[in-house]
Short mmCIF file of C-alpha atoms and ligand atoms in Angstrom, two decimals:
data_model
loop_
_atom_site.label_atom_id
_atom_site.label_comp_id
_atom_site.label_asym_id
_atom_site.label_seq_id
_atom_site.Cartn_x
_atom_site.Cartn_y
_atom_site.Cartn_z
CA UNK A 12 66.96 24.67 164.69
CA UNK A 13 67.67 21.68 162.46
CA UNK A 14 68.69 18.56 164.28
CA UNK A 15 71.93 16.78 163.69
CA UNK A 16 71.88 13.06 162.99
CA UNK A 17 72.91 12.40 166.57
CA UNK A 18 70.13 14.67 167.77
CA UNK A 19 67.55 12.68 165.80
CA UNK A 20 68.98 9.44 167.18
CA UNK A 21 68.64 10.72 170.70
CA UNK A 22 65.15 11.99 170.12
CA UNK A 23 64.06 8.57 168.92
CA UNK A 24 65.04 7.12 172.29
CA UNK A 25 63.14 9.76 174.20
CA UNK A 26 59.63 8.68 175.25
CA UNK A 27 57.18 10.70 173.23
CA UNK A 28 59.99 12.46 171.40
CA UNK A 29 58.99 11.09 168.00
CA UNK A 30 55.44 12.35 168.55
CA UNK A 31 56.31 15.87 169.43
CA UNK A 32 59.04 16.47 166.92
CA UNK A 33 61.96 18.78 167.08
CA UNK A 34 60.58 21.86 168.82
CA UNK A 35 61.05 20.10 172.15
CA UNK A 36 64.82 20.24 171.90
CA UNK A 37 66.33 23.39 173.27
CA UNK A 38 63.84 23.78 176.10
CA UNK A 39 64.96 25.43 179.26
CA UNK A 40 64.46 23.04 182.17
CA UNK A 41 63.14 24.49 185.40
CA UNK A 42 62.84 22.11 188.36
CA UNK A 43 60.35 22.65 191.16
CA UNK A 44 61.96 20.74 194.00
CA UNK A 45 59.04 21.18 196.39
CA UNK A 46 56.85 19.06 194.08
CA UNK A 47 59.42 16.39 193.31
CA UNK A 48 58.67 13.02 194.92
CA UNK A 49 62.11 11.66 194.17
CA UNK A 50 60.87 8.76 192.06
CA UNK A 51 63.86 9.10 189.74
CA UNK A 52 61.84 8.71 186.55
CA UNK A 53 63.41 11.83 185.07
CA UNK A 54 66.88 10.43 185.69
CA UNK A 55 65.90 7.14 184.04
CA UNK A 56 64.57 8.72 180.85
CA UNK A 57 67.21 11.40 180.51
CA UNK A 58 69.20 10.56 177.36
CA UNK A 59 72.17 12.76 178.22
CA UNK A 60 72.68 12.04 181.91
CA UNK A 61 71.96 15.68 182.75
CA UNK A 62 69.34 14.63 185.31
CA UNK A 63 70.79 12.22 187.82
CA UNK A 64 69.88 10.81 191.19
CA UNK A 65 72.04 12.38 193.85
CA UNK A 66 73.50 10.63 196.86
CA UNK A 67 72.23 13.15 199.34
CA UNK A 68 68.92 14.59 200.40
CA UNK A 69 68.07 18.10 201.46
CA UNK A 70 65.85 17.70 204.53
CA UNK A 71 64.36 21.15 204.01
CA UNK A 72 62.62 19.72 200.92
CA UNK A 73 60.33 17.76 203.24
CA UNK A 74 59.26 20.90 205.04
CA UNK A 75 58.45 22.63 201.75
CA UNK A 76 56.54 19.68 200.28
CA UNK A 77 52.82 20.24 199.61
CA UNK A 78 50.43 19.20 202.38
CA UNK A 79 48.79 15.83 201.85
CA UNK A 80 51.60 14.48 199.70
CA UNK A 81 53.73 11.70 201.13
CA UNK A 82 56.70 13.98 201.53
CA UNK A 83 54.42 16.60 203.00
CA UNK A 84 53.24 14.13 205.65
CA UNK A 85 56.80 13.25 206.50
CA UNK A 86 57.54 16.96 206.70
CA UNK A 87 54.56 17.49 209.02
CA UNK A 88 55.81 14.76 211.37
CA UNK A 89 59.29 16.24 211.26
CA UNK A 90 57.94 19.69 212.08
CA UNK A 91 56.38 18.31 215.27
CA UNK A 92 59.69 16.80 216.35
CA UNK A 93 62.31 19.21 215.18
CA UNK A 94 64.27 21.32 217.63
CA UNK A 95 66.06 23.40 215.05
CA UNK A 96 65.89 23.80 211.26
CA UNK A 97 67.53 20.99 209.27
CA UNK A 98 71.31 21.18 209.11
CA UNK A 99 71.82 20.92 205.40
CA UNK A 100 71.68 17.77 203.27
CA UNK A 101 72.06 14.26 204.67
CA UNK A 102 73.65 11.28 203.01
CA UNK A 103 71.09 8.73 201.77
CA UNK A 104 71.71 5.01 202.46
CA UNK A 105 71.97 2.85 199.38
CA UNK A 106 68.61 1.12 199.54
CA UNK A 107 66.58 4.21 200.18
CA UNK A 108 65.63 5.09 196.64
CA UNK A 109 63.03 7.82 196.77
CA UNK A 110 64.44 10.34 199.23
CA UNK A 111 67.14 11.61 196.98
CA UNK A 112 67.77 14.94 195.46
CA UNK A 113 67.82 14.98 191.68
CA UNK A 114 70.85 16.75 190.31
CA UNK A 115 70.26 18.58 187.06
CA UNK A 116 73.28 19.67 185.09
CA UNK A 117 72.19 22.43 182.72
CA UNK A 118 75.58 22.33 180.97
CA UNK A 119 74.98 18.96 179.35
CA UNK A 120 71.17 19.12 179.18
CA UNK A 121 69.82 18.79 175.63
CA UNK A 122 66.59 20.48 176.52
CA UNK A 123 64.67 17.56 175.05
CA UNK A 124 61.99 17.81 177.73
CA UNK A 125 61.80 14.04 178.29
CA UNK A 126 62.12 14.62 182.02
CA UNK A 127 59.23 17.07 182.04
CA UNK A 128 56.98 14.74 180.03
CA UNK A 129 57.71 11.75 182.20
CA UNK A 130 57.56 13.39 185.63
CA UNK A 131 54.46 12.12 187.44
CA UNK A 132 54.49 15.00 189.90
CA UNK A 133 54.73 17.88 187.46
CA UNK A 134 57.94 18.93 189.13
CA UNK A 135 59.84 19.60 185.93
CA UNK A 136 58.89 22.40 183.64
CA UNK A 137 60.24 22.55 180.10
CA UNK A 138 60.05 26.14 178.92
CA UNK A 139 59.93 26.34 175.12
CA UNK A 140 63.02 27.57 173.31
CA UNK A 141 63.45 31.32 173.10
CA UNK A 142 61.32 32.84 170.35
CA UNK A 143 64.22 34.11 168.26
CA UNK A 144 65.46 30.52 167.99
CA UNK A 145 61.95 29.34 167.10
CA UNK A 146 61.66 32.02 164.44
CA UNK A 147 65.03 31.08 163.02
CA UNK A 148 63.93 27.47 162.71
CA UNK A 149 60.68 28.66 161.06
CA UNK A 150 62.72 30.53 158.47
CA UNK A 151 64.78 27.43 157.85
CA UNK A 152 61.67 25.50 157.02
CA UNK A 153 60.36 28.19 154.66
CA UNK A 154 63.39 28.21 152.46
CA UNK B 26 57.58 7.45 235.29
CA UNK B 27 58.22 4.25 233.42
CA UNK B 28 54.49 4.02 232.71
CA UNK B 29 54.79 7.30 230.81
CA UNK B 30 57.34 5.97 228.38
CA UNK B 31 56.10 4.58 225.11
CA UNK B 32 58.10 2.52 222.68
CA UNK B 33 56.56 1.30 219.46
CA UNK B 34 58.06 -1.93 218.17
CA UNK B 35 57.35 -2.85 214.57
CA UNK B 36 57.70 -6.63 214.57
CA UNK B 37 58.05 -8.89 211.60
CA UNK B 38 55.44 -11.64 211.59
CA UNK B 39 57.93 -14.32 210.60
CA UNK B 40 60.45 -13.84 213.37
CA UNK B 41 60.20 -11.06 215.95
CA UNK B 42 56.48 -11.36 216.46
CA UNK B 43 56.76 -15.13 216.71
CA UNK B 44 59.55 -14.68 219.23
CA UNK B 45 57.38 -12.22 221.15
CA UNK B 46 54.55 -14.70 221.12
CA UNK B 47 56.73 -17.47 222.52
CA UNK B 48 58.12 -15.21 225.22
CA UNK B 49 54.60 -14.17 226.17
CA UNK B 50 53.55 -17.81 226.42
CA UNK B 51 56.49 -18.38 228.72
CA UNK B 52 55.20 -15.42 230.78
CA UNK B 53 58.36 -13.41 230.40
CA UNK B 54 57.61 -9.84 231.38
CA UNK B 55 58.31 -7.18 228.77
CA UNK B 56 58.87 -3.57 229.82
CA UNK B 57 55.41 -1.96 230.14
CA UNK B 58 56.48 0.83 227.79
CA UNK B 59 56.51 -1.32 224.67
CA UNK B 60 53.65 -1.52 222.16
CA UNK B 61 53.95 -4.19 219.51
CA UNK B 62 52.83 -3.56 215.95
CA UNK B 63 52.61 -6.59 213.71
CA UNK B 64 53.91 -6.13 210.18
CA UNK B 65 54.18 -8.86 207.54
CA UNK B 66 57.83 -7.98 206.95
CA UNK B 67 60.05 -5.17 208.20
CA UNK B 68 60.41 -4.19 204.55
CA UNK B 69 56.92 -2.72 204.91
CA UNK B 70 58.07 -0.18 207.47
CA UNK B 71 58.87 3.14 205.88
CA UNK B 72 60.23 6.44 207.16
CA UNK B 73 56.69 7.76 207.57
CA UNK B 74 55.70 4.94 209.98
CA UNK B 75 58.70 5.64 212.17
CA UNK B 76 58.55 9.40 212.14
CA UNK B 77 54.79 9.58 212.57
CA UNK B 78 54.93 7.21 215.56
CA UNK B 79 57.47 9.53 217.19
CA UNK B 80 55.45 12.63 216.29
CA UNK B 81 52.24 11.10 217.66
CA UNK B 82 53.57 10.23 221.09
CA UNK B 83 56.14 7.45 221.01
CA UNK B 84 59.42 8.17 222.77
CA UNK B 85 61.23 5.55 220.76
CA UNK B 86 60.56 3.31 217.79
CA UNK B 87 62.20 -0.01 217.09
CA UNK B 88 62.05 -2.30 214.11
CA UNK B 89 62.53 -5.98 214.88
CA UNK B 90 63.17 -8.23 211.94
CA UNK B 91 64.80 -11.44 210.86
CA UNK B 92 68.53 -12.04 210.93
CA UNK B 93 70.20 -10.39 207.96
CA UNK B 94 70.11 -12.77 205.03
CA UNK B 95 67.23 -14.73 206.52
CA UNK B 96 64.34 -12.50 205.53
CA UNK B 97 61.37 -14.62 204.50
CA UNK B 98 60.81 -12.23 201.64
CA UNK B 99 64.47 -12.21 200.70
CA UNK B 100 65.65 -8.74 201.54
CA UNK B 101 62.94 -6.80 203.32
CA UNK B 102 65.10 -6.45 206.40
CA UNK B 103 67.98 -4.97 204.42
CA UNK B 104 65.56 -2.31 203.18
CA UNK B 105 64.48 -1.75 206.76
CA UNK B 106 68.07 -1.35 207.95
CA UNK B 107 68.68 1.39 205.40
CA UNK B 108 65.39 3.14 206.13
CA UNK B 109 66.13 3.12 209.83
CA UNK B 110 69.55 4.59 209.06
CA UNK B 111 67.86 7.24 206.92
CA UNK B 112 65.39 8.15 209.67
CA UNK B 113 68.24 8.39 212.18
CA UNK B 114 70.03 10.87 209.94
CA UNK B 115 66.80 12.80 209.48
CA UNK B 116 66.29 13.00 213.24
CA UNK B 117 69.87 14.00 213.83
CA UNK B 118 69.69 16.80 211.28
CA UNK B 119 66.78 18.42 213.15
CA UNK B 120 68.30 17.97 216.59
CA UNK B 121 66.52 14.83 217.83
CA UNK B 122 68.54 11.98 219.37
CA UNK B 123 68.99 9.29 216.68
CA UNK B 124 68.96 6.61 219.42
CA UNK B 125 65.18 6.93 219.44
CA UNK B 126 64.99 4.85 216.28
CA UNK B 127 66.71 1.51 216.12
CA UNK B 128 66.75 -1.77 214.24
CA UNK B 129 67.13 -5.22 215.84
CA UNK B 130 67.38 -8.61 214.23
CA UNK B 131 66.62 -12.07 215.60
CA UNK B 132 65.22 -15.41 214.55
CA UNK B 133 61.82 -16.81 215.48
CA UNK B 134 63.47 -19.29 217.81
CA UNK B 135 65.15 -16.66 219.97
CA UNK B 136 62.58 -15.23 222.37
CA UNK B 137 65.32 -14.21 224.85
CA UNK B 138 66.95 -12.13 222.16
CA UNK B 139 63.67 -10.35 221.50
CA UNK B 140 63.17 -9.64 225.19
CA UNK B 141 66.76 -8.41 225.46
CA UNK B 142 66.23 -6.09 222.48
CA UNK B 143 63.09 -4.57 223.99
CA UNK B 144 64.77 -4.13 227.39
CA UNK B 145 67.79 -2.55 225.72
CA UNK B 146 65.56 -0.11 223.85
CA UNK B 147 63.64 0.69 227.04
CA UNK B 148 66.89 1.33 228.90
CA UNK B 149 68.19 3.68 226.18
CA UNK B 150 64.93 5.63 226.01
CA UNK B 151 64.69 5.85 229.81
CA UNK B 152 68.11 7.52 229.85
CA UNK B 153 67.02 10.21 227.38
CA UNK B 154 65.13 13.35 228.35
CA UNK B 155 61.46 13.45 227.33
CA UNK B 156 60.90 14.13 223.65
CA UNK B 157 59.48 17.62 223.20
CA UNK B 158 56.86 18.06 220.49
CA UNK B 159 55.66 21.31 219.04
CA UNK B 160 52.07 20.31 219.95
CA UNK B 161 52.95 19.99 223.68
CA UNK B 162 53.38 23.69 224.06
CA UNK B 163 50.51 24.74 221.83
CA UNK B 164 50.35 28.43 222.88
CA UNK B 165 54.11 28.88 222.60
CA UNK B 166 54.21 27.22 219.19
CA UNK B 167 51.27 29.39 218.11
CA UNK B 168 53.04 32.57 219.09
CA UNK B 169 56.21 31.44 217.32
CA UNK B 170 54.21 30.71 214.19
CA UNK B 171 52.51 34.08 214.43
CA UNK B 172 55.86 35.76 214.92
CA UNK B 173 57.28 33.98 211.89
CA UNK B 174 54.22 34.88 209.82
CA UNK B 175 54.51 38.46 210.99
CA UNK B 176 58.13 38.56 209.91
CA UNK B 177 57.09 37.18 206.55
CA UNK B 178 54.58 39.99 206.08
CA UNK B 179 56.97 42.70 207.19
S1 SF4 C 207 65.64 18.03 179.07
FE1 SF4 C 207 67.76 17.78 179.80
S2 SF4 C 207 67.56 16.87 181.82
FE2 SF4 C 207 65.59 16.62 180.83
S3 SF4 C 207 65.68 14.56 179.90
FE3 SF4 C 207 66.36 16.04 178.34
S4 SF4 C 207 68.57 16.14 178.52
FE4 SF4 C 207 67.81 15.17 180.41
S1 SF4 C 208 60.35 12.40 187.63
FE1 SF4 C 208 59.64 14.25 188.71
S2 SF4 C 208 59.04 13.53 190.74
FE2 SF4 C 208 60.31 11.90 189.82
S3 SF4 C 208 62.38 12.38 190.55
FE3 SF4 C 208 62.16 13.39 188.56
S4 SF4 C 208 61.46 15.47 189.07
FE4 SF4 C 208 61.17 14.24 190.90
#
């Protein structure tokens, strides 16, 4: 899939984008919330604003977090105390930066994969573009 | 009964702990339930400190820091205020009384205010029922877990 001028511009701003070239665009982004540590790096590098820090936090995420991780430890403490399962998401105070849910809007996502490359927790997976698209771009290059 | 209660107070070295020190020198009695933990700044206290203290046996946790705007490290106490608010919402969402976690502010020169804060916290915790923990009823929790696991398999 040939990139438009704007696409190339965006890719230049993406960390690592110039190294990996065009095939990164068009990826399908799959988020694994249980691994996310809420650092917000993906939101910072996202060129399109598709990944954003949300204002609320789903408490159930703590209970699903892997054991031994910081969120997992918080989840373990919560499990000892809790009297009933969490009642949906809670609003996060302004200065609490890491316990936020990341909102990913697939509608405006470019599929550049910058979020996946920058995530320190491996919580974002960028699945390569569908093969028919890849083949089409291969044909473009041949001719 | 009051000997059973345990309140963990995270005290900022610059103000609350200094105030505690002065009040101790003046031989003012603090409620026997309180355990002081010295921190360099309340900005160091995170949700995990507060929640883990509750999970490991405290009936209440308090964070005692400098007056807002007078943090010795600029804004550590503002961070603490928001983290305490976050922990209170966390507790509330799983059915635990949010009153068990609270923030107080004072200056180093106000030992009476520190003592009043600790007494206030002790009074609030004394009025609450004991905090149940899943570890307290180990066999019951075990059977629930087994039941849940069983449901998962079936
Ligand atoms: S793949 Fe989508 S969400 Fe991720 S950085 Fe690119 S545009 Fe943002
Ligand atoms: S970079 Fe990864 S760990 Fe950090 S907020 Fe984004 S998805 Fe979560």
